[in-house]
Tab-separated table of C-alpha atoms and ligand atoms in Angstrom:
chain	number	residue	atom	x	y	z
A	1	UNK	CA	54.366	89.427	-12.274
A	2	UNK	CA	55.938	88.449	-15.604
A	3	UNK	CA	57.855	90.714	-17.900
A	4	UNK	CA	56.601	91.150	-21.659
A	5	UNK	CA	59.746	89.324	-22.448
A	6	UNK	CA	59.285	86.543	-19.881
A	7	UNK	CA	55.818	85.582	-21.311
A	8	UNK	CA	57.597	85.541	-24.450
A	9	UNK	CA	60.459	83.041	-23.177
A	10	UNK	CA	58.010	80.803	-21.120
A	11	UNK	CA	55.043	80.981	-23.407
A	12	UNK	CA	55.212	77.556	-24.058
A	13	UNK	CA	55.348	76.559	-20.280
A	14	UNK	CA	52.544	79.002	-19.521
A	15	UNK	CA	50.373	77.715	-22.292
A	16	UNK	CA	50.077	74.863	-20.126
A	17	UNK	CA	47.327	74.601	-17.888
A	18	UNK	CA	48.966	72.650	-15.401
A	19	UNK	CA	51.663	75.473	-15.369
A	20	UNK	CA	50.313	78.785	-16.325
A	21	UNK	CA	51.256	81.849	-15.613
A	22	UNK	CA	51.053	81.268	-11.526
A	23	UNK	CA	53.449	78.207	-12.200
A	24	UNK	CA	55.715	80.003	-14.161
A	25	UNK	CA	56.283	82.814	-11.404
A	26	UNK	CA	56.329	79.926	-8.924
A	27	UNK	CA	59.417	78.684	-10.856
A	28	UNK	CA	61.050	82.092	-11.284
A	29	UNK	CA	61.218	82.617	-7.744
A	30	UNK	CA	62.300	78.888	-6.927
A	31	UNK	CA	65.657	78.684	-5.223
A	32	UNK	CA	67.042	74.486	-6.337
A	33	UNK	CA	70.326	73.098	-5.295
A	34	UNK	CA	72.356	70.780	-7.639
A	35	UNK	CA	74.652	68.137	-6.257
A	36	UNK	CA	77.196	67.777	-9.258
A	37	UNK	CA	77.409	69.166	-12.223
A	38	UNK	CA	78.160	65.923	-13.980
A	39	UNK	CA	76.763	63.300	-16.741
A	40	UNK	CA	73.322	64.137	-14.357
A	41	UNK	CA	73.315	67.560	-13.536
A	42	UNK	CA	74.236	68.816	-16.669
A	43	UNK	CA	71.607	68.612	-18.581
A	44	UNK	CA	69.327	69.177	-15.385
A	45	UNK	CA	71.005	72.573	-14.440
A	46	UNK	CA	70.182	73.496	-18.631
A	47	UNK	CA	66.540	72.266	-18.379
A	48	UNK	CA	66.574	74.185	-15.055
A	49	UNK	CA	67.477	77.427	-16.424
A	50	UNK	CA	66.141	77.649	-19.732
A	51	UNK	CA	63.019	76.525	-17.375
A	52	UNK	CA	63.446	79.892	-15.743
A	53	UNK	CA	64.320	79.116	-11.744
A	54	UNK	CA	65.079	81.876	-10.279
A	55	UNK	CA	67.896	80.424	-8.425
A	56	UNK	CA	70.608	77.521	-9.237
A	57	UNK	CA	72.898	76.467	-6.446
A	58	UNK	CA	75.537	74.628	-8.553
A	59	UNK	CA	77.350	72.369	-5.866
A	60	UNK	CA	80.585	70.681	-7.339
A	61	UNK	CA	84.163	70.360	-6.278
A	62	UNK	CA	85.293	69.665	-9.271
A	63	UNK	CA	86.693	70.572	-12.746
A	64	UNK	CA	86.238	70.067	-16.449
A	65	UNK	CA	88.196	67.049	-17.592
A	66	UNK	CA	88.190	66.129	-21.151
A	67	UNK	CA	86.613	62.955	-20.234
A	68	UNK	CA	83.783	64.792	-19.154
A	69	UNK	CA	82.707	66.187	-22.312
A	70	UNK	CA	80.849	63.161	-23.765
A	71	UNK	CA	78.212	63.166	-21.576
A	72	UNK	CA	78.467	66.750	-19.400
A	73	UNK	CA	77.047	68.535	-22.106
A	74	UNK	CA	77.027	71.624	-19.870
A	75	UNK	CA	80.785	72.290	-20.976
A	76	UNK	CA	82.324	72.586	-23.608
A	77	UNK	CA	86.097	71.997	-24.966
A	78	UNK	CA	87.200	75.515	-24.020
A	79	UNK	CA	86.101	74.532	-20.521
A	80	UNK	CA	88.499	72.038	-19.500
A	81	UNK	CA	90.443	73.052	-16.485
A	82	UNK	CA	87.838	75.472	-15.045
A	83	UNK	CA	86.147	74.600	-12.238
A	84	UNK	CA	82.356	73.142	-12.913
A	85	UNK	CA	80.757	75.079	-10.996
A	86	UNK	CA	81.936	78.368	-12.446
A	87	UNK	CA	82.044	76.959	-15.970
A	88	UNK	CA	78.428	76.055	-15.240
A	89	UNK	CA	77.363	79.338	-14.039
A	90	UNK	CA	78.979	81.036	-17.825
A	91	UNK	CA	76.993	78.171	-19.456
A	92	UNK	CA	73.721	79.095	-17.776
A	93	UNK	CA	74.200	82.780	-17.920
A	94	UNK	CA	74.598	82.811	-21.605
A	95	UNK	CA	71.316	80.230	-22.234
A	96	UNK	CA	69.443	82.295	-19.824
A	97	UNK	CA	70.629	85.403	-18.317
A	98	UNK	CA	67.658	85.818	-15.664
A	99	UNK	CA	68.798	83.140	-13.848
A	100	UNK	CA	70.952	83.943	-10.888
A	101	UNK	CA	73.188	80.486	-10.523
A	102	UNK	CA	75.177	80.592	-7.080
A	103	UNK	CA	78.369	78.418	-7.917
A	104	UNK	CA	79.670	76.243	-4.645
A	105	UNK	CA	83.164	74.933	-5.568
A	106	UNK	CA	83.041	72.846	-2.785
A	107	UNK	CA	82.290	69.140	-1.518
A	108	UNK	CA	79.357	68.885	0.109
A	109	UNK	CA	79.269	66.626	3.049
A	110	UNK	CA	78.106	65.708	6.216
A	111	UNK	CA	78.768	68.258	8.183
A	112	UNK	CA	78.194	71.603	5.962
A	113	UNK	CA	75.015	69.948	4.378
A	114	UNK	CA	72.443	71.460	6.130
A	115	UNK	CA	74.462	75.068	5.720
A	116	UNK	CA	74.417	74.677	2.210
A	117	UNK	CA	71.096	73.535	1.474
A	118	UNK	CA	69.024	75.347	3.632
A	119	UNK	CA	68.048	78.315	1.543
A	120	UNK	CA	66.729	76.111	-0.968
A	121	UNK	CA	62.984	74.916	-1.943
A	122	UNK	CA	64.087	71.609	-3.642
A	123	UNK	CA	67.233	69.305	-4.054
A	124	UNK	CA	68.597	67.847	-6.724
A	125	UNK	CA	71.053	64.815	-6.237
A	126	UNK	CA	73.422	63.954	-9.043
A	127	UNK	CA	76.117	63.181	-7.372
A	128	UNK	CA	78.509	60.059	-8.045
A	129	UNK	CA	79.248	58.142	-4.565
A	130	UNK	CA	76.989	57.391	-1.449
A	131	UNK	CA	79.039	59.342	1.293
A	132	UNK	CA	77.664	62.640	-0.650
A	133	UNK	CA	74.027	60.708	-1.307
A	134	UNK	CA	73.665	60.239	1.990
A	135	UNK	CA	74.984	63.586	3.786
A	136	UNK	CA	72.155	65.127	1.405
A	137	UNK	CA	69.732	62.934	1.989
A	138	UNK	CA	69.810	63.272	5.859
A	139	UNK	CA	70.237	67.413	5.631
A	140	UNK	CA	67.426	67.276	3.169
A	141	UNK	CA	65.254	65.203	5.390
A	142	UNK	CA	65.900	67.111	8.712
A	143	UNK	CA	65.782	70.769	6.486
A	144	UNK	CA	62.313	69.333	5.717
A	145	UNK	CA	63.184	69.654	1.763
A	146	UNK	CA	62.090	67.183	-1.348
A	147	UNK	CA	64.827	65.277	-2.645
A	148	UNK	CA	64.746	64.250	-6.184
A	149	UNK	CA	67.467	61.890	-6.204
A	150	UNK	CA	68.925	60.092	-9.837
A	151	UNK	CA	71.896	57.863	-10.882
A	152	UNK	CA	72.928	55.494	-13.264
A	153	UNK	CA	74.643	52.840	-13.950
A	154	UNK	CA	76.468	52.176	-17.588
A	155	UNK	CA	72.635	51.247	-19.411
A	156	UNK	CA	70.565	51.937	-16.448
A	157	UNK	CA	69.279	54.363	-14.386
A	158	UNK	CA	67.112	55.212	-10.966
A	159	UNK	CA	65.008	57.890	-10.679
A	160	UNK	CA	63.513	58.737	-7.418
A	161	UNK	CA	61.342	61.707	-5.078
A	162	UNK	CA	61.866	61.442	-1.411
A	163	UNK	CA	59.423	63.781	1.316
A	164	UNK	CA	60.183	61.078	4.347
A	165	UNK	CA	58.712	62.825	7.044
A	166	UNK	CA	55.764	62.403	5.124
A	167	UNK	CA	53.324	59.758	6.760
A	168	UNK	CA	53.985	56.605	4.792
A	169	UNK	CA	56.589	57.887	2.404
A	170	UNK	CA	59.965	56.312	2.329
A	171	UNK	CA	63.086	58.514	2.745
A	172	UNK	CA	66.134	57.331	0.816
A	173	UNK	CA	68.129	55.108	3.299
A	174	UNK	CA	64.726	53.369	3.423
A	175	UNK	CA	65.220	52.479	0.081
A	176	UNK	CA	69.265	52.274	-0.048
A	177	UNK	CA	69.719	51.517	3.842
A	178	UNK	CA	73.484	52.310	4.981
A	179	UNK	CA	75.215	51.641	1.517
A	180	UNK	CA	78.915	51.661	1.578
A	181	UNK	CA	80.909	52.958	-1.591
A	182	UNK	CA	82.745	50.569	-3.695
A	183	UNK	CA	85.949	51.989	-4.712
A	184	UNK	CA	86.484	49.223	-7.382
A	185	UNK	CA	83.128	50.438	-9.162
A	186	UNK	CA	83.278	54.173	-10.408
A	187	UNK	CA	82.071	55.542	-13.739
A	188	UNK	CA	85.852	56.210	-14.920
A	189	UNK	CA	86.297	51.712	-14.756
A	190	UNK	CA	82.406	50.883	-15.551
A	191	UNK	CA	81.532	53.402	-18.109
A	192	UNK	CA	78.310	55.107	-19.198
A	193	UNK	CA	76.757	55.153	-22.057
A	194	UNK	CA	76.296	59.221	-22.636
A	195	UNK	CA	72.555	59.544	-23.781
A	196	UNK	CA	71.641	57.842	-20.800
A	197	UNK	CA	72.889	60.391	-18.313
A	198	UNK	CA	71.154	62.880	-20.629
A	199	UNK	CA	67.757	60.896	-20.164
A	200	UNK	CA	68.080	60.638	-16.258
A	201	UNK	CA	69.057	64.292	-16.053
A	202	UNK	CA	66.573	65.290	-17.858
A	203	UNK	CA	63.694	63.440	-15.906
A	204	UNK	CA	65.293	64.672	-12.436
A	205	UNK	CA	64.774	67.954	-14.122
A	206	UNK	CA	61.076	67.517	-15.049
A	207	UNK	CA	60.850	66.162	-11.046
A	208	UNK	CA	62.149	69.163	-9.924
A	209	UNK	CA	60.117	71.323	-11.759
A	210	UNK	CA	57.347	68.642	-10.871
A	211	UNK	CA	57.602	69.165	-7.163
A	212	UNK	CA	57.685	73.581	-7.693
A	213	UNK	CA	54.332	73.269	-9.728
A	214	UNK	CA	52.384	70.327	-8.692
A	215	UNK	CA	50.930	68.871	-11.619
A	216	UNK	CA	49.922	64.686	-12.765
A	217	UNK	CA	51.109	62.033	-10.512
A	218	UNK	CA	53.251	62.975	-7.492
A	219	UNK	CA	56.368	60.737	-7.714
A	220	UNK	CA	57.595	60.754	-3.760
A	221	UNK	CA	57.209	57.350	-2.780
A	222	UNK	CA	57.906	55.519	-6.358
A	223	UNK	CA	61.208	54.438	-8.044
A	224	UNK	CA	61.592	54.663	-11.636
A	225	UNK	CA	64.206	52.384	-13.096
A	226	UNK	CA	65.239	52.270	-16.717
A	227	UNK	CA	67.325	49.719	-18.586
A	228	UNK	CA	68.723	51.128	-21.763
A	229	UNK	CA	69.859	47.459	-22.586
A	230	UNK	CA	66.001	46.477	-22.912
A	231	UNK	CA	64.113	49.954	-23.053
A	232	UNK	CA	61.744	49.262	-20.628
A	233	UNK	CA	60.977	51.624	-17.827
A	234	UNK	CA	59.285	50.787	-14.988
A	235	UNK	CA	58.314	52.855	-11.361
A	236	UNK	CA	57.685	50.514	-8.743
A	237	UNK	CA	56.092	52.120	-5.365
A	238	UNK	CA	58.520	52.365	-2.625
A	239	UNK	CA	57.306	50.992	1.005
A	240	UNK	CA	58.592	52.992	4.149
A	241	UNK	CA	61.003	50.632	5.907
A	242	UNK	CA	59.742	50.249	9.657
A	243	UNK	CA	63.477	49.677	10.409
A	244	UNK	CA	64.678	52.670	8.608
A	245	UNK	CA	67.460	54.488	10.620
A	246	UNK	CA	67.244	57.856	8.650
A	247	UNK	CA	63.406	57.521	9.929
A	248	UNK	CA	64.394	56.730	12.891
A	249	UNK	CA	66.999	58.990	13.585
A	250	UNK	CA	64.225	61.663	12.895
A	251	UNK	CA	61.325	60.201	15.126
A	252	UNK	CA	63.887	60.098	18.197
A	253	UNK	CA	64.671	64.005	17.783
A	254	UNK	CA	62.608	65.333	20.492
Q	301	ZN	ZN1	63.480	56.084	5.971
């Protein structure tokens, strides 16, 4: 059940009809887990709450570095120093204080993964560097969990839903294989154009919110890739890769 002032906060959600009231209530009793409160997460986590999910798992190791500021528009100056996933949690409570945020000041890797995901309904991946990509991807695979997964690059930007176990859907290392990270290519040397990560974090958002309350066209299985450069979007359907070894790893579990 909604509260007089909840229909008032989410009337224009519920107005909907492929949200509603019953999609609404879904989403205020959603748990979702955010890898990184960064250029990507930001604005996610802020469409997330003002969305009204009941729970935010804000996973970052992190803190607020000036640097930060032009595109994590999550924090602001006073912010610098604190760690992002507190600072997140003061951001969220004040935009919407019925949202309980659960802040993880931690890294999240391989081997505490499926620990720190498991309570949640949906994953969102906006973290920086493939070690962390891929320790989520393989806990959110074997935890049985969508994936909405986004990056960028300085002018462009991927934008993907991953259900693997899924007959015929890809996971994400059937898409990215066993990627390696290049420590000569970061966002500190390459840059990003701000607006950008705001436009990718948003959409993730949207997915998330996508994959609570089904509504249009599902996006597991496609790829959307934007280049800022051009402005031209385009979602190309991903194949499952026979040779896959995320889906692999899976089908040999007994
Ligand atoms: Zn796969």
């Amino acid at each position: 059940m909604l509260t007089d002032d909840q229909l008032d906060r989410y009337a224009r959600h519920i107005v909907l009809k492929e949200i509603g009231g019953a999609g609404q209530v879904r989403l205020s009793s959603a748990d979702v887990a955010v890898i990184g409160a960064g250029g990507i997460g930001s604005p996610a986590i802020l469409y997330l709450a003002a969305a009204g999910i009941g729970t935010i798992r804000v996973i970052d190791d992190d803190v607020v570095a000036l640097s930060n500021l032009q595109r994590q528009v999550l924090f602001g100056s006073g912010d610098v120093g604190t760690a992002k996933a507190e600072a997140a949690m003061t951001a969220v409570t004040r935009l919407n204080p019925g949202v309980k945020v659960i802040p993880i000041n931690a890294r999240i890797d391989a081997a505490n993964a499926d620990l720190m995901l498991r309570e949640a309904d949906v994953v969102l991946d906006g973290s920086d560097n493939f070690a962390t990509r891929l320790a989520v991807a393989d806990a959110a695979y074997r935890l049985r969990m969508p994936l909405v997964s986004a990056a960028v690059g300085p002018f462009e930007g991927q934008l993907g839903v991953y259900r693997g176990w899924e007959a015929g859907r890809p996971c994400y290392r059937c898409l990215v294989g066993a990627p390696q990270d290049d420590p000569e290519r970061n966002c500190a040397e390459t840059g990003v154009l701000g607006a950008l990560t705001g436009t990718i974090g948003s959409l993730a958002a949207l997915e998330v919110i996508r994959t609570l309350v089904p509504f249009g066209e599902d996006m597991a299985g496609r790829l959307l890739i934007a280049d800022l450069l051009s402005m031209r979007f385009r979602t190309l359907t991903l194949p499952k890769d026979p040779a896959c070894p995320g889906c692999m790893a899976e089908t040999c579990v007994p």
